[in-house]
Amino acid sequence: MPTDAMTADNRLIYMDHSGTTPLDPRALDAMLPHLSHQFGNPSSIHSVGQDAKRALDESRETIAGILNCRPSEVVFTGGGTESDNAALRGVADALRQTGNHVIISAIEHHAVLHTCEYLESAGFDVTYLPVDRHGLIDPEQALRAITNDTIMVSIMLANNEIGTIQPVADIARLVKERAASLERAIVTHTDAVQAPGFLDLDVKLLGVDMLSLSAHKFHGPKGVGILYIKRGTPWLPQQLGGSQERERRSGTENVAGICGMAKALEIADSERAAVSAHCAGLRDRIIRGIQDAIPRAHLNGHPTRRLPNNVNFSFEQVEGEPILLGLDMAGICASSGSACSSGSLEPSHVLLALGQSADLAHGSLRLTLGRGNTGAEVDYLLATLGKLVNRLRQMPSLSATGL
């Protein structure tokens, strides 16, 4: 861990698990052989290559068991962003002759939002479904947005900033019923990157045609992900140059990363109930503690339909950046929203979609817990955060000093 985040007593508290997670040692153990002596290319026909292919096949079967799908429906990618891009662009390319309309929510991850902006520049129409003040989508509103030109509906399973869990299964069911009545294909996709370890990933229960995952969000390695593609889904590959992944994603597979990802997902699924209960208890303590100790603090996201590990608040009369810096100096790692846009000075598009003012949205803090966090850490966080927000509110603003 970085020494500049250490306090005098060597304390470091990590509460940014939605940004990334530490690699599970058991996942690392699954990777190590393929980073050393089992180095084969799974496309090679010799014994070294076939050893790698067996490891790849076993990983695919493990993941398929957790997703409740066929192994052949699991495609390995370079991460969640690639999976989201490939899902939307692949369907758009496959169905552009039959329709040009895509439906997403206004609070999707930028991997989906920016892909849809690209599709709009290419002549597609995109409907951005609004959310209520808790970040929840009305399934009936999604149904009403479908037109004769709709080819895809993509709704994230759980929001990466506010933790709100969407009724994806209800939306997918309504979309399929409407598609049947229109006698046309409408593909359903969900960005489920934040869900592993907390929510059921059974694609049959979710009712989706496509699903995106990223290994480093569930204690796997960075740079590897999953795109589930239901058999028969109209889709064209976005990466060309080889026959890997049944010609759906060219390029030599990251065997070590995939083996680590499969092991990490297996652990996340098997420990889901215990970890969810642990994190939910700490989450609720943080929410109550902030509400009791810090006035003018606004909880963001649904009060009950939220990820067990997610806490997101906006604080009046204080900016998020000095809160993060103050927490970091105290040895607490947190964020103000999506890790992919943390360098942006713009207020969160998610919080704006909830109806928050730009000023209030600038004062947001996201705390996302993991299985290693403790009650003592929560106590330290609450004591530190209360003093910090109070001190920042007493400081003169730049505008007040004329700077």
PDB file of N, CA and C in Angstrom, residues 193-260:
ATOM      1  N   VAL A 193     -21.274  -5.065 -13.870  1.00  0.00           N
ATOM      2  CA  VAL A 193     -19.912  -4.989 -13.361  1.00  0.00           C
ATOM      3  C   VAL A 193     -19.859  -4.882 -11.834  1.00  0.00           C
ATOM      4  N   GLN A 194     -20.806  -4.161 -11.231  1.00  0.00           N
ATOM      5  CA  GLN A 194     -20.773  -3.966  -9.780  1.00  0.00           C
ATOM      6  C   GLN A 194     -21.459  -5.090  -9.001  1.00  0.00           C
ATOM      7  N   ALA A 195     -22.057  -6.039  -9.692  1.00  0.00           N
ATOM      8  CA  ALA A 195     -22.922  -7.022  -9.031  1.00  0.00           C
ATOM      9  C   ALA A 195     -22.225  -8.240  -8.428  1.00  0.00           C
ATOM     10  N   PRO A 196     -21.133  -8.762  -8.993  1.00  0.00           N
ATOM     11  CA  PRO A 196     -20.572 -10.008  -8.459  1.00  0.00           C
ATOM     12  C   PRO A 196     -20.233  -9.922  -6.972  1.00  0.00           C
ATOM     13  N   GLY A 197     -20.554 -10.981  -6.263  1.00  0.00           N
ATOM     14  CA  GLY A 197     -20.308 -11.029  -4.835  1.00  0.00           C
ATOM     15  C   GLY A 197     -21.440 -10.465  -4.012  1.00  0.00           C
ATOM     16  N   PHE A 198     -22.415  -9.825  -4.673  1.00  0.00           N
ATOM     17  CA  PHE A 198     -23.540  -9.224  -3.958  1.00  0.00           C
ATOM     18  C   PHE A 198     -24.895  -9.624  -4.535  1.00  0.00           C
ATOM     19  N   LEU A 199     -24.981  -9.841  -5.851  1.00  0.00           N
ATOM     20  CA  LEU A 199     -26.245 -10.165  -6.505  1.00  0.00           C
ATOM     21  C   LEU A 199     -26.118 -11.452  -7.306  1.00  0.00           C
ATOM     22  N   ASP A 200     -27.256 -12.110  -7.524  1.00  0.00           N
ATOM     23  CA  ASP A 200     -27.306 -13.327  -8.322  1.00  0.00           C
ATOM     24  C   ASP A 200     -27.056 -12.980  -9.786  1.00  0.00           C
ATOM     25  N   LEU A 201     -26.151 -13.695 -10.420  1.00  0.00           N
ATOM     26  CA  LEU A 201     -25.794 -13.429 -11.818  1.00  0.00           C
ATOM     27  C   LEU A 201     -26.432 -14.421 -12.783  1.00  0.00           C
ATOM     28  N   ASP A 202     -27.429 -15.157 -12.349  1.00  0.00           N
ATOM     29  CA  ASP A 202     -28.117 -16.136 -13.194  1.00  0.00           C
ATOM     30  C   ASP A 202     -28.785 -15.417 -14.367  1.00  0.00           C
ATOM     31  N   VAL A 203     -28.262 -15.618 -15.571  1.00  0.00           N
ATOM     32  CA  VAL A 203     -28.771 -14.883 -16.724  1.00  0.00           C
ATOM     33  C   VAL A 203     -30.176 -15.320 -17.117  1.00  0.00           C
ATOM     34  N   LYS A 204     -30.552 -16.530 -16.743  1.00  0.00           N
ATOM     35  CA  LYS A 204     -31.917 -16.969 -17.034  1.00  0.00           C
ATOM     36  C   LYS A 204     -32.920 -16.270 -16.122  1.00  0.00           C
ATOM     37  N   LEU A 205     -32.548 -16.073 -14.864  1.00  0.00           N
ATOM     38  CA  LEU A 205     -33.424 -15.331 -13.964  1.00  0.00           C
ATOM     39  C   LEU A 205     -33.478 -13.857 -14.350  1.00  0.00           C
ATOM     40  N   LEU A 206     -32.364 -13.317 -14.786  1.00  0.00           N
ATOM     41  CA  LEU A 206     -32.335 -11.917 -15.212  1.00  0.00           C
ATOM     42  C   LEU A 206     -33.054 -11.736 -16.542  1.00  0.00           C
ATOM     43  N   GLY A 207     -33.063 -12.775 -17.370  1.00  0.00           N
ATOM     44  CA  GLY A 207     -33.764 -12.714 -18.643  1.00  0.00           C
ATOM     45  C   GLY A 207     -33.062 -11.927 -19.722  1.00  0.00           C
ATOM     46  N   VAL A 208     -31.754 -11.680 -19.562  1.00  0.00           N
ATOM     47  CA  VAL A 208     -31.032 -10.848 -20.524  1.00  0.00           C
ATOM     48  C   VAL A 208     -30.350 -11.696 -21.593  1.00  0.00           C
ATOM     49  N   ASP A 209     -30.081 -11.033 -22.720  1.00  0.00           N
ATOM     50  CA  ASP A 209     -29.361 -11.687 -23.817  1.00  0.00           C
ATOM     51  C   ASP A 209     -27.859 -11.499 -23.695  1.00  0.00           C
ATOM     52  N   MET A 210     -27.445 -10.419 -23.014  1.00  0.00           N
ATOM     53  CA  MET A 210     -26.032 -10.105 -22.900  1.00  0.00           C
ATOM     54  C   MET A 210     -25.762  -9.527 -21.510  1.00  0.00           C
ATOM     55  N   LEU A 211     -24.550  -9.771 -21.010  1.00  0.00           N
ATOM     56  CA  LEU A 211     -24.186  -9.306 -19.676  1.00  0.00           C
ATOM     57  C   LEU A 211     -22.686  -9.049 -19.633  1.00  0.00           C
ATOM     58  N   SER A 212     -22.288  -7.940 -19.001  1.00  0.00           N
ATOM     59  CA  SER A 212     -20.880  -7.550 -18.927  1.00  0.00           C
ATOM     60  C   SER A 212     -20.348  -7.653 -17.509  1.00  0.00           C
ATOM     61  N   LEU A 213     -19.095  -8.153 -17.376  1.00  0.00           N
ATOM     62  CA  LEU A 213     -18.420  -8.250 -16.085  1.00  0.00           C
ATOM     63  C   LEU A 213     -16.963  -7.832 -16.229  1.00  0.00           C
ATOM     64  N   SER A 214     -16.361  -7.426 -15.109  1.00  0.00           N
ATOM     65  CA  SER A 214     -14.945  -7.044 -15.094  1.00  0.00           C
ATOM     66  C   SER A 214     -14.275  -7.656 -13.873  1.00  0.00           C
ATOM     67  N   ALA A 215     -13.185  -8.382 -14.071  1.00  0.00           N
ATOM     68  CA  ALA A 215     -12.592  -9.202 -13.005  1.00  0.00           C
ATOM     69  C   ALA A 215     -12.117  -8.386 -11.812  1.00  0.00           C
ATOM     70  N   HIS A 216     -11.570  -7.203 -12.047  1.00  0.00           N
ATOM     71  CA  HIS A 216     -10.947  -6.479 -10.934  1.00  0.00           C
ATOM     72  C   HIS A 216     -11.966  -5.885  -9.966  1.00  0.00           C
ATOM     73  N   LYS A 217     -13.259  -5.996 -10.283  1.00  0.00           N
ATOM     74  CA  LYS A 217     -14.296  -5.538  -9.364  1.00  0.00           C
ATOM     75  C   LYS A 217     -14.676  -6.611  -8.345  1.00  0.00           C
ATOM     76  N   PHE A 218     -14.216  -7.840  -8.550  1.00  0.00           N
ATOM     77  CA  PHE A 218     -14.542  -8.907  -7.585  1.00  0.00           C
ATOM     78  C   PHE A 218     -13.285  -9.687  -7.182  1.00  0.00           C
ATOM     79  N   HIS A 219     -12.205  -8.945  -6.920  1.00  0.00           N
ATOM     80  CA  HIS A 219     -10.959  -9.502  -6.392  1.00  0.00           C
ATOM     81  C   HIS A 219     -10.230 -10.382  -7.400  1.00  0.00           C
ATOM     82  N   GLY A 220     -10.458 -10.121  -8.687  1.00  0.00           N
ATOM     83  CA  GLY A 220      -9.689 -10.758  -9.742  1.00  0.00           C
ATOM     84  C   GLY A 220      -8.670  -9.770 -10.292  1.00  0.00           C
ATOM     85  N   PRO A 221      -7.930 -10.161 -11.327  1.00  0.00           N
ATOM     86  CA  PRO A 221      -6.900  -9.277 -11.896  1.00  0.00           C
ATOM     87  C   PRO A 221      -7.501  -8.203 -12.796  1.00  0.00           C
ATOM     88  N   LYS A 222      -6.750  -7.153 -12.994  1.00  0.00           N
ATOM     89  CA  LYS A 222      -7.154  -6.102 -13.933  1.00  0.00           C
ATOM     90  C   LYS A 222      -6.879  -6.555 -15.368  1.00  0.00           C
ATOM     91  N   GLY A 223      -7.602  -5.950 -16.327  1.00  0.00           N
ATOM     92  CA  GLY A 223      -7.338  -6.219 -17.724  1.00  0.00           C
ATOM     93  C   GLY A 223      -7.999  -7.448 -18.291  1.00  0.00           C
ATOM     94  N   VAL A 224      -9.036  -7.960 -17.628  1.00  0.00           N
ATOM     95  CA  VAL A 224      -9.746  -9.129 -18.161  1.00  0.00           C
ATOM     96  C   VAL A 224     -11.203  -9.045 -17.731  1.00  0.00           C
ATOM     97  N   GLY A 225     -12.106  -9.440 -18.622  1.00  0.00           N
ATOM     98  CA  GLY A 225     -13.538  -9.352 -18.349  1.00  0.00           C
ATOM     99  C   GLY A 225     -14.309 -10.422 -19.089  1.00  0.00           C
ATOM    100  N   ILE A 226     -15.628 -10.321 -18.989  1.00  0.00           N
ATOM    101  CA  ILE A 226     -16.537 -11.316 -19.562  1.00  0.00           C
ATOM    102  C   ILE A 226     -17.653 -10.600 -20.306  1.00  0.00           C
ATOM    103  N   LEU A 227     -18.031 -11.146 -21.449  1.00  0.00           N
ATOM    104  CA  LEU A 227     -19.255 -10.750 -22.130  1.00  0.00           C
ATOM    105  C   LEU A 227     -20.055 -12.019 -22.393  1.00  0.00           C
ATOM    106  N   TYR A 228     -21.167 -12.154 -21.689  1.00  0.00           N
ATOM    107  CA  TYR A 228     -22.090 -13.254 -21.968  1.00  0.00           C
ATOM    108  C   TYR A 228     -22.939 -12.869 -23.173  1.00  0.00           C
ATOM    109  N   ILE A 229     -22.997 -13.757 -24.160  1.00  0.00           N
ATOM    110  CA  ILE A 229     -23.828 -13.554 -25.349  1.00  0.00           C
ATOM    111  C   ILE A 229     -24.704 -14.784 -25.526  1.00  0.00           C
ATOM    112  N   LYS A 230     -25.984 -14.641 -25.312  1.00  0.00           N
ATOM    113  CA  LYS A 230     -26.911 -15.760 -25.458  1.00  0.00           C
ATOM    114  C   LYS A 230     -26.879 -16.286 -26.884  1.00  0.00           C
ATOM    115  N   ARG A 231     -26.909 -17.595 -27.012  1.00  0.00           N
ATOM    116  CA  ARG A 231     -26.878 -18.216 -28.340  1.00  0.00           C
ATOM    117  C   ARG A 231     -28.037 -17.704 -29.185  1.00  0.00           C
ATOM    118  N   GLY A 232     -27.734 -17.303 -30.409  1.00  0.00           N
ATOM    119  CA  GLY A 232     -28.743 -16.799 -31.326  1.00  0.00           C
ATOM    120  C   GLY A 232     -28.924 -15.295 -31.304  1.00  0.00           C
ATOM    121  N   THR A 233     -28.229 -14.608 -30.395  1.00  0.00           N
ATOM    122  CA  THR A 233     -28.345 -13.149 -30.321  1.00  0.00           C
ATOM    123  C   THR A 233     -27.689 -12.518 -31.545  1.00  0.00           C
ATOM    124  N   PRO A 234     -28.390 -11.629 -32.265  1.00  0.00           N
ATOM    125  CA  PRO A 234     -27.772 -10.956 -33.408  1.00  0.00           C
ATOM    126  C   PRO A 234     -26.655 -10.029 -32.940  1.00  0.00           C
ATOM    127  N   TRP A 235     -25.446 -10.300 -33.372  1.00  0.00           N
ATOM    128  CA  TRP A 235     -24.274  -9.570 -32.879  1.00  0.00           C
ATOM    129  C   TRP A 235     -23.100  -9.812 -33.811  1.00  0.00           C
ATOM    130  N   LEU A 236     -22.306  -8.782 -34.036  1.00  0.00           N
ATOM    131  CA  LEU A 236     -21.111  -8.896 -34.862  1.00  0.00           C
ATOM    132  C   LEU A 236     -19.879  -8.554 -34.038  1.00  0.00           C
ATOM    133  N   PRO A 237     -18.791  -9.288 -34.205  1.00  0.00           N
ATOM    134  CA  PRO A 237     -17.580  -9.037 -33.415  1.00  0.00           C
ATOM    135  C   PRO A 237     -16.979  -7.670 -33.718  1.00  0.00           C
ATOM    136  N   GLN A 238     -16.328  -7.104 -32.710  1.00  0.00           N
ATOM    137  CA  GLN A 238     -15.735  -5.772 -32.838  1.00  0.00           C
ATOM    138  C   GLN A 238     -14.215  -5.812 -32.881  1.00  0.00           C
ATOM    139  N   GLN A 239     -13.637  -6.962 -32.641  1.00  0.00           N
ATOM    140  CA  GLN A 239     -12.183  -7.111 -32.691  1.00  0.00           C
ATOM    141  C   GLN A 239     -11.859  -8.259 -33.627  1.00  0.00           C
ATOM    142  N   LEU A 240     -11.140  -7.958 -34.690  1.00  0.00           N
ATOM    143  CA  LEU A 240     -10.881  -8.925 -35.755  1.00  0.00           C
ATOM    144  C   LEU A 240      -9.401  -9.267 -35.829  1.00  0.00           C
ATOM    145  N   GLY A 241      -9.102 -10.393 -36.479  1.00  0.00           N
ATOM    146  CA  GLY A 241      -7.713 -10.745 -36.686  1.00  0.00           C
ATOM    147  C   GLY A 241      -7.355 -12.161 -36.296  1.00  0.00           C
ATOM    148  N   GLY A 242      -8.311 -12.945 -35.849  1.00  0.00           N
ATOM    149  CA  GLY A 242      -8.028 -14.323 -35.475  1.00  0.00           C
ATOM    150  C   GLY A 242      -9.309 -15.075 -35.183  1.00  0.00           C
ATOM    151  N   SER A 243      -9.170 -16.340 -34.869  1.00  0.00           N
ATOM    152  CA  SER A 243     -10.347 -17.190 -34.667  1.00  0.00           C
ATOM    153  C   SER A 243     -10.639 -17.445 -33.187  1.00  0.00           C
ATOM    154  N   GLN A 244      -9.958 -16.718 -32.296  1.00  0.00           N
ATOM    155  CA  GLN A 244     -10.143 -16.965 -30.867  1.00  0.00           C
ATOM    156  C   GLN A 244     -11.581 -16.638 -30.429  1.00  0.00           C
ATOM    157  N   GLU A 245     -11.997 -17.263 -29.340  1.00  0.00           N
ATOM    158  CA  GLU A 245     -13.331 -17.042 -28.770  1.00  0.00           C
ATOM    159  C   GLU A 245     -14.431 -17.279 -29.815  1.00  0.00           C
ATOM    160  N   ARG A 246     -14.263 -18.337 -30.590  1.00  0.00           N
ATOM    161  CA  ARG A 246     -15.214 -18.681 -31.660  1.00  0.00           C
ATOM    162  C   ARG A 246     -15.405 -17.503 -32.623  1.00  0.00           C
ATOM    163  N   GLU A 247     -14.298 -16.826 -32.916  1.00  0.00           N
ATOM    164  CA  GLU A 247     -14.241 -15.682 -33.833  1.00  0.00           C
ATOM    165  C   GLU A 247     -15.058 -14.485 -33.337  1.00  0.00           C
ATOM    166  N   ARG A 248     -15.290 -14.434 -32.025  1.00  0.00           N
ATOM    167  CA  ARG A 248     -16.050 -13.319 -31.482  1.00  0.00           C
ATOM    168  C   ARG A 248     -15.157 -12.260 -30.827  1.00  0.00           C
ATOM    169  N   ARG A 249     -13.926 -12.625 -30.495  1.00  0.00           N
ATOM    170  CA  ARG A 249     -12.997 -11.664 -29.905  1.00  0.00           C
ATOM    171  C   ARG A 249     -11.588 -12.125 -30.234  1.00  0.00           C
ATOM    172  N   SER A 250     -11.036 -11.613 -31.333  1.00  0.00           N
ATOM    173  CA  SER A 250      -9.719 -12.040 -31.797  1.00  0.00           C
ATOM    174  C   SER A 250      -8.622 -11.588 -30.846  1.00  0.00           C
ATOM    175  N   GLY A 251      -7.537 -12.329 -30.855  1.00  0.00           N
ATOM    176  CA  GLY A 251      -6.392 -12.027 -30.004  1.00  0.00           C
ATOM    177  C   GLY A 251      -6.133 -13.167 -29.037  1.00  0.00           C
ATOM    178  N   THR A 252      -4.858 -13.469 -28.806  1.00  0.00           N
ATOM    179  CA  THR A 252      -4.503 -14.538 -27.893  1.00  0.00           C
ATOM    180  C   THR A 252      -5.076 -14.263 -26.502  1.00  0.00           C
ATOM    181  N   GLU A 253      -5.761 -15.255 -25.951  1.00  0.00           N
ATOM    182  CA  GLU A 253      -6.418 -15.062 -24.667  1.00  0.00           C
ATOM    183  C   GLU A 253      -5.413 -14.872 -23.532  1.00  0.00           C
ATOM    184  N   ASN A 254      -5.807 -14.051 -22.565  1.00  0.00           N
ATOM    185  CA  ASN A 254      -5.017 -13.816 -21.354  1.00  0.00           C
ATOM    186  C   ASN A 254      -5.281 -14.982 -20.402  1.00  0.00           C
ATOM    187  N   VAL A 255      -4.577 -16.074 -20.615  1.00  0.00           N
ATOM    188  CA  VAL A 255      -4.872 -17.312 -19.889  1.00  0.00           C
ATOM    189  C   VAL A 255      -4.725 -17.120 -18.387  1.00  0.00           C
ATOM    190  N   ALA A 256      -3.644 -16.508 -17.958  1.00  0.00           N
ATOM    191  CA  ALA A 256      -3.428 -16.295 -16.525  1.00  0.00           C
ATOM    192  C   ALA A 256      -4.540 -15.444 -15.933  1.00  0.00           C
ATOM    193  N   GLY A 257      -4.872 -14.347 -16.611  1.00  0.00           N
ATOM    194  CA  GLY A 257      -5.921 -13.466 -16.121  1.00  0.00           C
ATOM    195  C   GLY A 257      -7.277 -14.146 -16.070  1.00  0.00           C
ATOM    196  N   ILE A 258      -7.566 -14.950 -17.075  1.00  0.00           N
ATOM    197  CA  ILE A 258      -8.852 -15.657 -17.130  1.00  0.00           C
ATOM    198  C   ILE A 258      -8.947 -16.687 -16.015  1.00  0.00           C
ATOM    199  N   CYS A 259      -7.867 -17.412 -15.756  1.00  0.00           N
ATOM    200  CA  CYS A 259      -7.877 -18.391 -14.666  1.00  0.00           C
ATOM    201  C   CYS A 259      -8.072 -17.694 -13.319  1.00  0.00           C
ATOM    202  N   GLY A 260      -7.408 -16.539 -13.132  1.00  0.00           N
ATOM    203  CA  GLY A 260      -7.598 -15.780 -11.906  1.00  0.00           C
ATOM    204  C   GLY A 260      -9.006 -15.239 -11.780  1.00  0.00           C
TER     205      GLY A 260
END
